[in-house]
Short mmCIF file of C-alpha atoms and ligand atoms in Angstrom, two decimals:
data_model
loop_
_atom_site.label_atom_id
_atom_site.label_comp_id
_atom_site.label_asym_id
_atom_site.label_seq_id
_atom_site.Cartn_x
_atom_site.Cartn_y
_atom_site.Cartn_z
CA MET A 28 -0.14 -0.05 0.35
CA LEU A 29 1.31 3.86 -1.13
CA GLN A 30 2.53 5.37 1.97
CA SER A 31 3.56 9.03 1.65
CA SER A 32 4.08 12.28 4.57
CA ASP A 33 3.69 14.18 1.45
CA PRO A 34 1.52 12.45 -0.80
CA SER A 35 2.44 15.80 -3.45
CA ASP A 36 5.63 13.87 -3.50
CA PHE A 37 4.42 10.82 -4.80
CA ARG A 38 5.34 9.24 -8.05
CA PRO A 39 4.27 6.01 -8.66
CA THR A 40 6.02 3.16 -9.15
CA PRO A 41 4.87 -0.73 -10.57
CA ASP A 42 5.81 -1.73 -7.29
CA ASN A 43 3.27 0.02 -5.52
CA LYS A 44 1.02 -2.84 -4.63
CA PRO A 45 -2.93 -2.56 -5.57
CA MET A 46 -5.30 -2.44 -2.79
CA PRO A 47 -7.76 -4.40 -2.05
CA LEU A 48 -11.50 -3.47 -3.88
CA ALA A 49 -12.89 -3.92 -0.36
CA GLU A 50 -10.51 -1.57 1.50
CA ALA A 51 -10.23 1.31 -1.30
CA ARG A 52 -14.42 1.81 -1.20
CA ALA A 53 -14.30 2.43 2.75
CA ARG A 54 -10.63 3.98 1.89
CA ILE A 55 -12.83 7.12 -0.63
CA VAL A 56 -16.44 6.70 1.16
CA ALA A 57 -14.30 7.63 4.31
CA ALA A 58 -12.74 10.99 2.79
CA ILE A 59 -16.16 11.89 1.60
CA THR A 60 -17.05 14.31 2.55
CA PRO A 61 -21.01 15.09 2.37
CA ILE A 62 -22.81 18.27 0.47
CA ARG A 63 -25.25 19.78 3.99
CA ASP A 64 -26.23 22.63 1.10
CA CYS A 65 -29.88 22.27 0.14
CA GLU A 66 -32.26 23.62 -1.65
CA ARG A 67 -36.22 23.87 -1.49
CA VAL A 68 -38.37 22.25 -4.34
CA PRO A 69 -42.51 21.33 -4.70
CA LEU A 70 -42.94 17.66 -3.29
CA GLN A 71 -43.28 16.76 -6.97
CA ALA A 72 -39.40 17.89 -8.09
CA ALA A 73 -38.32 15.96 -5.17
CA LEU A 74 -38.03 12.20 -7.31
CA HIS A 75 -35.06 10.82 -7.03
CA ARG A 76 -33.42 13.78 -4.61
CA VAL A 77 -31.25 13.18 -1.39
CA LEU A 78 -33.70 14.24 1.73
CA GLY A 79 -31.85 17.52 3.25
CA GLU A 80 -34.43 17.83 6.29
CA THR A 81 -36.31 15.63 8.68
CA VAL A 82 -39.16 15.17 7.92
CA VAL A 83 -41.77 15.15 11.76
CA SER A 84 -45.16 14.64 11.43
CA ARG A 85 -47.44 17.81 12.48
CA ILE A 86 -50.80 15.36 11.99
CA ASP A 87 -52.42 11.40 12.40
CA VAL A 88 -52.63 9.13 9.43
CA PRO A 89 -55.18 8.17 9.38
CA GLY A 90 -56.36 10.85 10.65
CA ALA A 91 -59.41 9.40 12.77
CA ASP A 92 -59.96 5.02 13.18
CA ASN A 93 -62.15 4.25 9.77
CA ALA A 94 -62.74 1.21 7.97
CA SER A 95 -60.85 -1.22 5.74
CA MET A 96 -63.91 -3.08 4.55
CA ASP A 97 -67.61 -2.02 3.05
CA GLY A 98 -69.30 -3.82 5.77
CA TYR A 99 -71.60 -2.35 8.27
CA GLY A 100 -69.85 -0.93 11.63
CA TYR A 101 -71.53 -2.06 15.33
CA ALA A 102 -70.68 -2.62 19.07
CA ALA A 103 -70.06 -6.74 19.06
CA ALA A 104 -71.16 -6.54 22.79
CA ASP A 105 -74.27 -5.65 21.97
CA LEU A 106 -74.04 -8.03 17.95
CA ALA A 107 -75.16 -11.22 21.33
CA ALA A 108 -76.77 -9.81 22.47
CA ALA A 109 -79.03 -8.65 19.84
CA GLY A 110 -78.29 -12.56 18.29
CA ASP A 111 -76.75 -11.11 15.66
CA THR A 112 -79.77 -9.52 14.24
CA LEU A 113 -79.71 -5.82 14.19
CA GLN A 114 -81.62 -2.58 13.00
CA ILE A 115 -79.03 -0.41 10.77
CA VAL A 116 -80.05 3.45 11.12
CA GLY A 117 -77.70 5.06 8.79
CA GLU A 118 -74.91 5.14 7.46
CA SER A 119 -70.59 6.56 7.24
CA LEU A 120 -68.86 6.89 3.69
CA ALA A 121 -65.40 8.11 3.13
CA GLY A 122 -66.05 12.06 3.43
CA HIS A 123 -69.62 11.84 4.84
CA PRO A 124 -68.57 11.03 7.96
CA TYR A 125 -72.27 9.51 10.27
CA ASP A 126 -72.56 12.26 13.37
CA GLY A 127 -75.06 10.26 15.01
CA SER A 128 -75.44 8.26 17.91
CA LEU A 129 -76.46 3.58 18.21
CA ASP A 130 -78.39 2.56 20.40
CA ALA A 131 -78.57 -0.71 21.88
CA GLY A 132 -79.07 -3.33 18.96
CA GLU A 133 -78.45 -0.93 16.47
CA CYS A 134 -75.51 -0.52 13.50
CA ILE A 135 -75.18 1.94 10.76
CA ARG A 136 -73.72 0.94 7.54
CA ILE A 137 -70.19 1.46 6.46
CA MET A 138 -67.69 1.56 3.47
CA THR A 139 -63.68 1.42 2.94
CA GLY A 140 -62.29 4.93 4.89
CA ALA A 141 -65.40 5.64 5.66
CA VAL A 142 -65.18 7.11 9.62
CA VAL A 143 -65.96 4.49 12.57
CA PRO A 144 -68.38 6.39 14.91
CA ALA A 145 -67.54 6.69 19.11
CA ASP A 146 -70.02 4.10 19.26
CA VAL A 147 -68.51 1.25 16.50
CA ASP A 148 -66.33 -1.24 17.69
CA THR A 149 -66.21 -3.48 15.15
CA VAL A 150 -66.69 -3.70 11.10
CA VAL A 151 -68.58 -6.54 9.23
CA MET A 152 -67.82 -6.85 5.74
CA HIS A 153 -70.67 -6.85 3.72
CA GLU A 154 -69.86 -11.01 1.68
CA ASN A 155 -71.12 -11.86 5.84
CA THR A 156 -74.26 -10.41 6.53
CA ARG A 157 -77.58 -11.00 4.63
CA ALA A 158 -80.00 -6.54 4.61
CA GLU A 159 -82.94 -7.85 5.03
CA GLY A 160 -84.79 -3.61 4.58
CA ARG A 161 -83.48 -2.20 7.81
CA ARG A 162 -82.68 -5.64 9.66
CA LEU A 163 -79.09 -6.99 9.50
CA VAL A 164 -78.47 -10.93 10.33
CA VAL A 165 -74.48 -10.94 10.68
CA GLU A 166 -73.92 -14.50 9.40
CA GLN A 167 -69.85 -14.57 10.13
CA PRO A 168 -69.25 -12.25 13.34
CA PRO A 169 -65.55 -11.74 12.61
CA LYS A 170 -63.53 -11.41 16.32
CA ALA A 171 -64.44 -7.79 17.90
CA GLY A 172 -62.40 -4.68 17.27
CA SER A 173 -61.83 -6.32 13.04
CA ASN A 174 -61.77 -4.23 10.24
CA ILE A 175 -60.41 -1.01 11.88
CA ARG A 176 -57.87 0.86 11.45
CA ALA A 177 -56.87 2.62 14.14
CA ALA A 178 -55.64 6.53 13.50
CA GLY A 179 -52.02 7.31 13.43
CA GLU A 180 -51.29 3.22 12.70
CA ASP A 181 -49.44 4.70 9.83
CA ILE A 182 -48.33 7.56 10.79
CA ALA A 183 -48.93 9.44 14.56
CA ALA A 184 -48.32 12.76 15.11
CA GLY A 185 -45.05 13.86 15.82
CA ALA A 186 -43.24 10.91 14.49
CA THR A 187 -40.56 10.82 11.83
CA VAL A 188 -42.20 10.87 8.98
CA LEU A 189 -38.38 10.25 6.74
CA ALA A 190 -35.28 11.03 8.02
CA ALA A 191 -32.41 13.23 6.49
CA GLY A 192 -30.43 11.39 3.55
CA CYS A 193 -33.63 9.15 2.46
CA TYR A 194 -32.57 9.46 -1.28
CA LEU A 195 -36.43 9.13 -2.25
CA ARG A 196 -38.63 6.61 -3.84
CA PRO A 197 -42.06 7.26 -5.12
CA ALA A 198 -43.35 5.92 -1.76
CA ASP A 199 -41.65 8.82 0.07
CA ILE A 200 -43.28 11.05 -2.51
CA ALA A 201 -46.28 9.53 -1.49
CA ILE A 202 -45.83 9.22 2.05
CA LEU A 203 -44.64 13.25 2.07
CA ALA A 204 -47.92 14.15 0.33
CA SER A 205 -50.00 12.47 3.15
CA VAL A 206 -48.45 13.95 5.80
CA GLY A 207 -49.63 17.51 4.32
CA VAL A 208 -46.28 18.59 2.54
CA SER A 209 -46.39 20.29 -0.08
CA GLU A 210 -42.32 21.43 -0.82
CA VAL A 211 -38.81 20.01 1.07
CA ALA A 212 -35.41 20.47 1.01
CA VAL A 213 -33.01 18.66 -0.89
CA VAL A 214 -29.94 18.22 -0.95
CA ARG A 215 -27.83 20.46 -3.77
CA ARG A 216 -26.41 18.21 -6.21
CA PRO A 217 -22.61 16.91 -6.47
CA ARG A 218 -21.35 18.85 -9.68
CA VAL A 219 -18.92 16.63 -11.31
CA ALA A 220 -17.17 17.27 -13.92
CA PHE A 221 -15.32 14.76 -16.20
CA PHE A 222 -13.20 14.49 -18.69
CA SER A 223 -11.66 11.78 -21.19
CA THR A 224 -7.54 12.14 -22.36
CA GLY A 225 -6.01 10.20 -25.05
CA ASP A 226 -4.23 11.67 -28.38
CA GLU A 227 -6.35 9.47 -30.09
CA LEU A 228 -9.63 9.89 -29.05
CA ARG A 229 -12.00 11.30 -31.40
CA PRO A 230 -15.59 13.39 -31.32
CA ILE A 231 -18.40 10.49 -32.30
CA ASP A 232 -19.77 12.85 -34.71
CA GLY A 233 -17.02 12.74 -37.70
CA PRO A 234 -14.81 10.94 -39.08
CA ILE A 235 -11.98 8.43 -37.48
CA GLU A 236 -8.76 7.39 -39.26
CA PRO A 237 -6.81 4.47 -38.78
CA GLY A 238 -5.51 4.30 -35.44
CA GLU A 239 -7.85 6.59 -34.30
CA ILE A 240 -11.24 6.18 -32.27
CA TYR A 241 -14.35 7.33 -31.13
CA ASP A 242 -14.00 8.49 -27.37
CA SER A 243 -16.71 6.84 -26.21
CA ASN A 244 -16.03 6.54 -22.44
CA ARG A 245 -16.98 9.53 -21.86
CA HIS A 246 -19.81 9.25 -23.28
CA GLY A 247 -20.38 6.04 -20.86
CA LEU A 248 -20.01 8.28 -18.03
CA ALA A 249 -22.15 10.90 -19.09
CA ALA A 250 -24.75 8.39 -18.40
CA LEU A 251 -23.50 6.62 -15.69
CA LEU A 252 -23.11 10.65 -13.99
CA ALA A 253 -27.03 10.91 -15.29
CA GLU A 254 -28.33 8.01 -13.99
CA LEU A 255 -27.21 8.76 -10.46
CA GLY A 256 -28.42 11.90 -10.61
CA MET A 257 -25.24 14.50 -10.81
CA GLU A 258 -24.93 17.56 -12.24
CA GLY A 259 -22.43 16.73 -14.89
CA ILE A 260 -20.00 18.78 -16.42
CA ASP A 261 -17.77 17.26 -19.49
CA LEU A 262 -15.07 18.68 -20.70
CA GLY A 263 -14.17 16.79 -23.86
CA VAL A 264 -11.62 15.85 -24.63
CA VAL A 265 -7.94 16.17 -23.19
CA GLY A 266 -4.86 15.44 -24.67
CA ASP A 267 -2.17 13.56 -24.18
CA SER A 268 0.63 16.02 -22.21
CA PRO A 269 0.91 16.84 -18.79
CA GLU A 270 0.49 20.63 -20.28
CA ALA A 271 -2.65 19.99 -21.50
CA LEU A 272 -3.71 17.87 -18.44
CA ARG A 273 -2.85 20.54 -16.50
CA ALA A 274 -5.61 23.02 -17.81
CA ALA A 275 -7.74 20.40 -17.48
CA PHE A 276 -7.05 20.19 -14.25
CA GLN A 277 -6.87 23.87 -12.95
CA GLN A 278 -11.03 24.05 -14.57
CA ALA A 279 -12.05 20.54 -13.52
CA ALA A 280 -10.47 21.68 -9.98
CA GLY A 281 -13.78 24.01 -9.27
CA TYR A 282 -16.36 20.97 -8.82
CA ASP A 283 -17.34 17.99 -6.13
CA ALA A 284 -15.06 15.50 -7.96
CA VAL A 285 -13.90 15.20 -11.51
CA VAL A 286 -13.47 11.78 -12.90
CA THR A 287 -11.22 11.75 -15.74
CA SER A 288 -10.35 7.94 -17.96
CA GLY A 289 -7.67 7.28 -19.53
CA GLY A 290 -3.34 8.33 -18.99
CA VAL A 291 -2.99 6.43 -15.43
CA SER A 292 -1.91 3.85 -15.89
CA VAL A 293 3.01 3.38 -16.30
CA GLY A 294 2.28 4.05 -20.02
CA ALA A 295 4.75 7.11 -21.97
CA ALA A 296 1.92 9.04 -22.62
CA ASP A 297 0.08 8.64 -19.23
CA PHE A 298 1.09 11.73 -17.50
CA VAL A 299 -2.63 11.82 -14.65
CA LEU A 300 -0.77 10.11 -11.31
CA ASP A 301 1.69 13.28 -12.46
CA VAL A 302 -0.42 15.96 -12.65
CA LEU A 303 -1.97 15.61 -9.76
CA GLY A 304 0.28 14.83 -7.51
CA GLU A 305 1.77 17.83 -8.74
CA GLN A 306 -2.15 19.89 -8.34
CA GLY A 307 -3.29 17.87 -6.10
CA SER A 308 -2.89 14.66 -4.17
CA VAL A 309 -2.95 11.34 -4.58
CA ASP A 310 -4.40 9.05 -2.03
CA PHE A 311 -4.14 5.86 -3.60
CA TRP A 312 -3.28 4.30 -7.16
CA ARG A 313 -4.53 0.74 -8.35
CA VAL A 314 -7.12 -1.48 -7.08
CA ALA A 315 -6.39 -5.49 -7.51
CA ILE A 316 -9.44 -5.74 -9.31
CA LYS A 317 -9.68 -6.85 -12.71
CA PRO A 318 -11.12 -5.50 -15.77
CA GLY A 319 -9.51 -1.63 -13.70
CA LYS A 320 -6.33 -2.13 -11.58
CA PRO A 321 -4.91 1.36 -12.36
CA LEU A 322 -6.92 3.73 -11.25
CA ALA A 323 -5.83 7.04 -8.93
CA PHE A 324 -8.18 8.61 -6.16
CA GLY A 325 -7.13 11.62 -4.33
CA THR A 326 -7.84 15.66 -4.07
CA LEU A 327 -8.04 18.31 -6.49
CA GLY A 328 -8.32 21.65 -5.19
CA ASN A 329 -11.73 21.59 -3.67
CA ALA A 330 -12.36 17.92 -5.32
CA ARG A 331 -12.25 14.24 -5.14
CA PHE A 332 -10.87 13.27 -7.73
CA PHE A 333 -11.20 9.90 -9.67
CA GLY A 334 -8.48 9.03 -11.75
CA LEU A 335 -10.15 5.77 -14.17
CA PRO A 336 -8.43 2.88 -16.73
CA GLY A 337 -9.08 3.81 -20.05
CA ASN A 338 -10.16 0.42 -21.29
CA PRO A 339 -14.22 1.11 -21.68
CA VAL A 340 -15.15 -1.79 -19.74
CA SER A 341 -12.38 -0.75 -16.64
CA THR A 342 -13.98 2.67 -17.04
CA ALA A 343 -17.27 1.66 -16.66
CA VAL A 344 -16.16 -1.74 -13.67
CA THR A 345 -14.61 1.13 -11.30
CA PHE A 346 -17.16 3.90 -11.73
CA ILE A 347 -19.85 1.19 -10.78
CA GLN A 348 -17.70 -0.16 -7.87
CA LEU A 349 -15.96 2.90 -6.46
CA VAL A 350 -16.92 6.11 -7.56
CA ARG A 351 -20.55 5.01 -7.35
CA PRO A 352 -20.63 4.58 -3.77
CA ALA A 353 -18.47 7.77 -4.02
CA LEU A 354 -20.92 10.70 -5.06
CA VAL A 355 -24.02 8.70 -3.66
CA ARG A 356 -22.28 9.32 0.56
CA MET A 357 -21.00 13.50 -1.58
CA ALA A 358 -25.07 13.46 -2.50
CA GLY A 359 -26.29 13.32 1.16
CA GLY A 360 -27.18 9.99 0.82
CA HIS A 361 -25.68 6.55 1.77
CA PRO A 362 -24.70 4.04 -0.04
CA ALA A 363 -25.92 0.47 -0.32
CA LEU A 364 -24.51 -2.89 0.09
CA PRO A 365 -24.26 -4.58 -3.02
CA ILE A 366 -26.35 -7.34 -2.67
CA ARG A 367 -24.99 -10.35 -3.91
CA LEU A 368 -26.30 -13.88 -5.08
CA ASP A 369 -25.11 -17.66 -4.75
CA LEU A 370 -25.86 -19.19 -7.75
CA PRO A 371 -23.75 -21.82 -10.30
CA THR A 372 -22.11 -20.32 -13.29
CA LEU A 373 -23.32 -22.68 -16.35
CA ALA A 374 -19.89 -22.15 -18.37
CA ASP A 375 -15.90 -22.77 -16.75
CA LEU A 376 -14.84 -19.61 -15.76
CA ARG A 377 -10.75 -18.55 -16.38
CA LYS A 378 -8.78 -17.56 -14.04
CA SER A 379 -5.13 -16.49 -12.42
CA LEU A 380 -4.30 -15.45 -8.69
CA GLY A 381 -3.88 -11.84 -7.60
CA ARG A 382 -7.03 -9.98 -7.72
CA GLU A 383 -10.15 -9.63 -7.51
CA ASN A 384 -11.90 -10.53 -10.83
CA PHE A 385 -15.44 -8.87 -11.91
CA LEU A 386 -16.70 -11.10 -15.21
CA ARG A 387 -19.87 -10.25 -16.69
CA ALA A 388 -22.79 -12.44 -17.53
CA ARG A 389 -26.21 -13.16 -17.65
CA LEU A 390 -28.84 -13.61 -14.81
CA VAL A 391 -30.62 -17.42 -16.08
CA THR A 392 -33.49 -19.72 -15.16
CA THR A 393 -32.42 -23.24 -16.33
CA ASP A 394 -34.78 -25.30 -18.34
CA ALA A 395 -35.03 -26.76 -14.68
CA GLY A 396 -36.80 -23.09 -13.84
CA GLN A 397 -33.38 -22.78 -11.48
CA LEU A 398 -32.18 -19.06 -11.12
CA ALA A 399 -28.21 -19.87 -12.69
CA VAL A 400 -25.66 -16.96 -14.40
CA ASP A 401 -24.08 -17.10 -18.02
CA PRO A 402 -21.13 -15.50 -18.31
CA ILE A 403 -20.25 -13.54 -21.17
CA ASP A 404 -17.93 -14.93 -24.07
CA HIS A 405 -15.89 -12.65 -24.62
CA GLN A 406 -13.69 -11.02 -21.10
CA GLY A 407 -11.88 -8.59 -22.88
CA SER A 408 -11.50 -5.03 -20.98
CA GLY A 409 -11.67 -3.14 -24.76
CA VAL A 410 -15.48 -5.42 -24.71
CA MET A 411 -17.66 -3.00 -24.49
CA ARG A 412 -20.20 -5.60 -25.72
CA SER A 413 -19.26 -7.37 -22.83
CA MET A 414 -21.13 -4.55 -20.19
CA SER A 415 -23.32 -3.87 -22.73
CA SER A 416 -24.79 -7.56 -23.16
CA ALA A 417 -24.44 -8.13 -19.22
CA ASP A 418 -26.81 -7.98 -16.52
CA CYS A 419 -24.90 -9.06 -13.55
CA PHE A 420 -21.34 -9.44 -12.50
CA ILE A 421 -19.87 -12.70 -11.50
CA VAL A 422 -17.01 -12.06 -8.48
CA LEU A 423 -14.00 -14.19 -7.83
CA PRO A 424 -12.28 -13.35 -5.39
CA ALA A 425 -8.37 -12.73 -5.62
CA ALA A 426 -7.18 -15.58 -3.95
CA GLN A 427 -9.68 -18.27 -6.80
CA GLN A 428 -8.90 -20.26 -9.22
CA ASP A 429 -10.33 -21.48 -12.92
CA VAL A 430 -13.79 -22.91 -11.90
CA PRO A 431 -16.16 -25.39 -13.81
CA ALA A 432 -19.16 -24.83 -14.38
CA GLY A 433 -22.09 -25.84 -12.13
CA GLU A 434 -20.19 -24.07 -9.35
CA MET A 435 -21.32 -21.48 -7.43
CA VAL A 436 -20.09 -18.45 -7.81
CA THR A 437 -20.90 -14.92 -6.14
CA VAL A 438 -23.60 -12.70 -8.32
CA GLU A 439 -23.80 -8.31 -7.95
CA PRO A 440 -27.04 -8.08 -10.52
CA PHE A 441 -26.22 -4.68 -11.66
CA ALA A 442 -30.45 -3.76 -10.94
CA GLN A 443 -29.71 -2.66 -7.64
CA THR A 444 -30.28 -0.69 -5.30
CA LEU A 445 -27.50 1.99 -4.86
CA TRP A 446 -28.98 4.19 -2.13
CA GLY A 447 -29.46 2.61 1.29
CA HIS A 448 -31.52 4.03 4.51
CA PRO A 449 -30.68 6.87 6.56
CA PRO A 450 -29.00 4.53 10.17
CA ASP A 451 -31.61 4.34 12.34
P1 LIG P 520 -5.29 4.77 -21.50
O1 LIG P 520 -6.07 4.20 -19.77
O2 LIG P 520 -5.01 5.30 -22.30
O3 LIG P 520 -3.70 3.46 -21.27
O4 LIG P 520 -5.73 3.19 -22.15
C1 LIG P 520 -6.26 2.36 -22.79
C2 LIG P 520 -7.36 1.75 -23.80
O5 LIG P 520 -8.36 2.01 -23.53
C3 LIG P 520 -6.97 2.64 -24.78
O6 LIG P 520 -6.62 1.44 -25.99
C4 LIG P 520 -7.35 3.07 -25.06
O7 LIG P 520 -7.45 3.44 -26.66
C5 LIG P 520 -8.42 3.00 -24.87
N1 LIG P 520 -9.54 3.97 -24.43
C6 LIG P 520 -8.76 5.08 -23.09
N2 LIG P 520 -9.67 6.24 -23.45
C7 LIG P 520 -11.09 5.71 -24.13
C8 LIG P 520 -11.80 6.36 -24.93
N3 LIG P 520 -12.71 7.67 -24.18
N4 LIG P 520 -12.82 5.75 -25.74
C9 LIG P 520 -12.26 4.57 -25.25
N5 LIG P 520 -11.32 4.27 -25.83
C10 LIG P 520 -10.51 4.27 -25.30
MG1 LIG P 521 -4.45 7.19 -22.97
#
């Protein structure tokens, strides 16, 4: 592991031992300062934002005891005394409560959501009764107290509805509306500058010559940032020279985070680490994963800096594994732990010792109805089809070797919760 008292002195050497992923992730997340600035937005604009305040309810939800079934309401003690036959004296509908009282042997017709009057303690569902004019025969009496939702049973007045740091999903918007919240404070979105490095890169809307490639990573990064709800700032393509990188770094230093692709290895044209060491500081370099080993994490001005490798699959894997949890934290949220499943692999897996591997794969249901995982054939770190046609990673630990078909392996689905709950 890199140890340097003055990080600006840092110059990477291939001898720096790559850091295990779990350690790198914990170290990165711990180095993040969550954004505190908030803005107030109308409730409907708060979807997929991080709640910046704890919301306490002013009211009970529901506000009164109410029926959970269409049926008839009565006092259970009366029903027994009346031999399961009652007189219907009125009705309570949602929005139109019954405002009279009930005497012995009486009941009211009551609908779902309607207020339960004080004299009623039980509701029998319509299907278990027989009405004959104003006479009601209760054919199957429920237990006393049945089919009534108590006032405050969902949320009591004074209770916390949602804690600061919640990522707002549709159910959260609904629950905030249920307590009469029309506007909420949400955390400002992190502003994340990103750029690609490489003299071979060309814009996607023009021609390319042999030896040139389209700058696909920058567009992939833009999409990953947008998916996460970040405000992305596209700084374009930067050439492989220290001068060009210095200018780009200066421009990027004012944002909350910087994500770059390429130029972070030990090649003759890889200057990202040098310039980061000059203008900021390097916390660590290299993570023991495949794909994605060369990765620089550090600080540049106000920004946390993530120098990702240029091979497109490596860029995506390192973003997902390391940048995403960091940005969730920066956004005021709580990164969820990845969900992992143990499933049989349908094909042999090649694996050499040393690094944790993230193979791209698909979840499948076998003819026998069992969930299994099918690795994509071509696992090259430049083969973006392996990522695009996958829906999960097979995660093989550093010490693992080849795995024969049929063995159980650890699988991380792509579709999983990224935003965990604030601690209670
Ligand atoms: P590097 O990390 O700069 O050594 O690049 C590793 C490989 O990824 C090389 O084959 C690059 O051409 C390729 N690469 C680098 N940046 C990009 C990019 N923005 N889009 C697509 N491929 C890239
Ligand atoms: Mg390069």
